[in-house]
Amino acid sequence: REGAGGGRVGSGFRGRGSSAYVLGAFGGMAAMVPNENLAVSGLPPDISDERVRTIFAQYGLVAQAKVLPPTFASNGREAFVRMSSVEEARWMVENINDNILHGMTNPVTVRYS
């Protein structure tokens, strides 16, 4: 299928609320389609699922939060957060991405998953 700007439209993981992305002319990911699934990086090394849920619940209704196991290549942790609506997830990407959240010392990266 063809997407905006003549790129091919592909799809990501086909779980509940699956995401889609548009492949640019060179096959790189050009843009994520807004959906309720978020990938968050730059979290503290000792963060838990419950702490992620508590932090993001300040900004919207969190349906699910899962912190990924630590990796040697990164200082911080990553998590998947599923918001209750696309609108809430969009707000998170637009307003929280690259900001330091309450109780943290480094900015987090929030993108669609």
PDB file of C-alpha atoms in Angstrom:
ATOM      1  CA  ARG A   1       0.000   0.000   0.000  1.00  0.00           C
ATOM      2  CA  GLU A   2       1.100   3.553  -0.554  1.00  0.00           C
ATOM      3  CA  GLY A   3       0.994   6.210   2.144  1.00  0.00           C
ATOM      4  CA  ALA A   4       1.418   9.949   2.332  1.00  0.00           C
ATOM      5  CA  GLY A   5       4.213  11.233   0.125  1.00  0.00           C
ATOM      6  CA  GLY A   6       4.332   8.032  -1.921  1.00  0.00           C
ATOM      7  CA  GLY A   7       5.897   5.937   0.846  1.00  0.00           C
ATOM      8  CA  ARG A   8       4.830   2.394   1.575  1.00  0.00           C
ATOM      9  CA  VAL A   9       2.562   1.801   4.540  1.00  0.00           C
ATOM     10  CA  GLY A  10       3.592  -1.038   6.822  1.00  0.00           C
ATOM     11  CA  SER A  11       2.380  -2.209  10.164  1.00  0.00           C
ATOM     12  CA  GLY A  12       4.110  -2.818  13.440  1.00  0.00           C
ATOM     13  CA  PHE A  13       3.302  -5.419  16.061  1.00  0.00           C
ATOM     14  CA  ARG A  14      -0.260  -6.626  15.661  1.00  0.00           C
ATOM     15  CA  GLY A  15      -1.336  -6.610  19.281  1.00  0.00           C
ATOM     16  CA  ARG A  16      -4.338  -4.808  20.698  1.00  0.00           C
ATOM     17  CA  GLY A  17      -4.222  -1.272  19.275  1.00  0.00           C
ATOM     18  CA  SER A  18      -1.491  -2.189  16.813  1.00  0.00           C
ATOM     19  CA  SER A  19       0.583   0.580  15.341  1.00  0.00           C
ATOM     20  CA  ALA A  20       1.416   1.403  11.769  1.00  0.00           C
ATOM     21  CA  TYR A  21       4.220   3.367  10.275  1.00  0.00           C
ATOM     22  CA  VAL A  22       4.993   4.932   6.927  1.00  0.00           C
ATOM     23  CA  LEU A  23       8.166   3.917   5.155  1.00  0.00           C
ATOM     24  CA  GLY A  24       9.886   6.774   3.379  1.00  0.00           C
ATOM     25  CA  ALA A  25      11.493   6.676  -0.056  1.00  0.00           C
ATOM     26  CA  PHE A  26      14.654   5.062   1.364  1.00  0.00           C
ATOM     27  CA  GLY A  27      12.810   2.502   3.475  1.00  0.00           C
ATOM     28  CA  GLY A  28      13.398   4.331   6.778  1.00  0.00           C
ATOM     29  CA  MET A  29      10.594   4.944   9.220  1.00  0.00           C
ATOM     30  CA  ALA A  30       9.153   8.357   8.336  1.00  0.00           C
ATOM     31  CA  ALA A  31       6.259   8.822  10.760  1.00  0.00           C
ATOM     32  CA  MET A  32       4.302   6.839  13.308  1.00  0.00           C
ATOM     33  CA  VAL A  33       0.554   6.704  13.125  1.00  0.00           C
ATOM     34  CA  PRO A  34      -0.897   7.855  16.452  1.00  0.00           C
ATOM     35  CA  ASN A  35      -2.231   5.003  18.588  1.00  0.00           C
ATOM     36  CA  GLU A  36      -2.623   4.297  22.301  1.00  0.00           C
ATOM     37  CA  ASN A  37       0.668   2.371  22.636  1.00  0.00           C
ATOM     38  CA  LEU A  38       3.744   4.317  23.716  1.00  0.00           C
ATOM     39  CA  ALA A  39       7.426   3.464  24.023  1.00  0.00           C
ATOM     40  CA  VAL A  40       9.136   5.431  26.778  1.00  0.00           C
ATOM     41  CA  SER A  41      12.904   5.618  27.252  1.00  0.00           C
ATOM     42  CA  GLY A  42      15.237   7.495  29.572  1.00  0.00           C
ATOM     43  CA  LEU A  43      13.628   6.124  32.739  1.00  0.00           C
ATOM     44  CA  PRO A  44      15.657   5.601  35.936  1.00  0.00           C
ATOM     45  CA  PRO A  45      17.460   2.221  36.200  1.00  0.00           C
ATOM     46  CA  ASP A  46      15.501   1.184  39.313  1.00  0.00           C
ATOM     47  CA  ILE A  47      11.991   2.010  38.024  1.00  0.00           C
ATOM     48  CA  SER A  48       9.146  -0.508  38.359  1.00  0.00           C
ATOM     49  CA  ASP A  49       5.947  -1.169  36.392  1.00  0.00           C
ATOM     50  CA  GLU A  50       3.905   0.359  39.216  1.00  0.00           C
ATOM     51  CA  ARG A  51       6.041   3.502  39.362  1.00  0.00           C
ATOM     52  CA  VAL A  52       5.662   4.006  35.578  1.00  0.00           C
ATOM     53  CA  ARG A  53       1.902   3.555  35.931  1.00  0.00           C
ATOM     54  CA  THR A  54       1.798   6.092  38.793  1.00  0.00           C
ATOM     55  CA  ILE A  55       3.874   8.677  36.911  1.00  0.00           C
ATOM     56  CA  PHE A  56       1.863   8.464  33.689  1.00  0.00           C
ATOM     57  CA  ALA A  57      -1.480   8.289  35.520  1.00  0.00           C
ATOM     58  CA  GLN A  58      -0.893  11.950  36.434  1.00  0.00           C
ATOM     59  CA  TYR A  59      -1.497  12.758  32.757  1.00  0.00           C
ATOM     60  CA  GLY A  60      -4.167  10.252  31.688  1.00  0.00           C
ATOM     61  CA  LEU A  61      -5.724   6.834  32.225  1.00  0.00           C
ATOM     62  CA  VAL A  62      -3.051   4.134  31.928  1.00  0.00           C
ATOM     63  CA  ALA A  63      -4.408   0.811  30.674  1.00  0.00           C
ATOM     64  CA  GLN A  64      -1.096  -1.036  31.018  1.00  0.00           C
ATOM     65  CA  ALA A  65       2.560  -0.373  31.832  1.00  0.00           C
ATOM     66  CA  LYS A  66       5.498  -2.747  31.428  1.00  0.00           C
ATOM     67  CA  VAL A  67       9.153  -1.921  32.134  1.00  0.00           C
ATOM     68  CA  LEU A  68      11.563  -3.799  29.891  1.00  0.00           C
ATOM     69  CA  PRO A  69      14.554  -5.674  31.322  1.00  0.00           C
ATOM     70  CA  PRO A  70      17.721  -3.566  31.621  1.00  0.00           C
ATOM     71  CA  THR A  71      20.225  -3.621  28.767  1.00  0.00           C
ATOM     72  CA  PHE A  72      23.964  -3.106  28.905  1.00  0.00           C
ATOM     73  CA  ALA A  73      23.868  -0.594  26.047  1.00  0.00           C
ATOM     74  CA  SER A  74      21.718   1.932  27.920  1.00  0.00           C
ATOM     75  CA  ASN A  75      21.964   3.831  31.198  1.00  0.00           C
ATOM     76  CA  GLY A  76      18.197   4.198  31.586  1.00  0.00           C
ATOM     77  CA  ARG A  77      15.280   1.828  31.347  1.00  0.00           C
ATOM     78  CA  GLU A  78      12.552   1.591  28.751  1.00  0.00           C
ATOM     79  CA  ALA A  79       8.870   0.825  29.146  1.00  0.00           C
ATOM     80  CA  PHE A  80       5.771   0.251  27.085  1.00  0.00           C
ATOM     81  CA  VAL A  81       2.760   2.237  28.256  1.00  0.00           C
ATOM     82  CA  ARG A  82      -0.736   1.739  26.853  1.00  0.00           C
ATOM     83  CA  MET A  83      -3.040   4.696  27.380  1.00  0.00           C
ATOM     84  CA  SER A  84      -6.836   4.347  27.389  1.00  0.00           C
ATOM     85  CA  SER A  85      -7.240   6.420  24.217  1.00  0.00           C
ATOM     86  CA  VAL A  86      -5.358   7.658  21.191  1.00  0.00           C
ATOM     87  CA  GLU A  87      -6.058  11.233  22.308  1.00  0.00           C
ATOM     88  CA  GLU A  88      -4.315  10.684  25.647  1.00  0.00           C
ATOM     89  CA  ALA A  89      -1.357   9.021  23.936  1.00  0.00           C
ATOM     90  CA  ARG A  90      -1.114  11.876  21.422  1.00  0.00           C
ATOM     91  CA  TRP A  91      -1.076  14.396  24.291  1.00  0.00           C
ATOM     92  CA  MET A  92       1.768  12.455  25.928  1.00  0.00           C
ATOM     93  CA  VAL A  93       3.879  12.443  22.763  1.00  0.00           C
ATOM     94  CA  GLU A  94       3.242  16.129  22.110  1.00  0.00           C
ATOM     95  CA  ASN A  95       3.688  17.387  25.701  1.00  0.00           C
ATOM     96  CA  ILE A  96       5.849  14.966  27.693  1.00  0.00           C
ATOM     97  CA  ASN A  97       8.432  13.899  25.116  1.00  0.00           C
ATOM     98  CA  ASP A  98      11.880  15.363  25.867  1.00  0.00           C
ATOM     99  CA  ASN A  99      10.769  16.733  29.242  1.00  0.00           C
ATOM    100  CA  ILE A 100      11.848  15.919  32.785  1.00  0.00           C
ATOM    101  CA  LEU A 101       8.927  14.419  34.678  1.00  0.00           C
ATOM    102  CA  HIS A 102       8.233  15.039  38.368  1.00  0.00           C
ATOM    103  CA  GLY A 103      10.643  13.034  40.512  1.00  0.00           C
ATOM    104  CA  MET A 104      13.129  12.373  37.695  1.00  0.00           C
ATOM    105  CA  THR A 105      16.461  13.955  36.821  1.00  0.00           C
ATOM    106  CA  ASN A 106      16.655  13.288  33.058  1.00  0.00           C
ATOM    107  CA  PRO A 107      14.241  13.910  30.183  1.00  0.00           C
ATOM    108  CA  VAL A 108      12.209  10.983  28.873  1.00  0.00           C
ATOM    109  CA  THR A 109      11.548  10.139  25.257  1.00  0.00           C
ATOM    110  CA  VAL A 110       7.929   9.277  24.468  1.00  0.00           C
ATOM    111  CA  ARG A 111       6.979   7.946  21.033  1.00  0.00           C
ATOM    112  CA  TYR A 112       4.285   5.779  19.503  1.00  0.00           C
ATOM    113  CA  SER A 113       4.972   2.083  19.656  1.00  0.00           C
TER     114      SER A 113
END
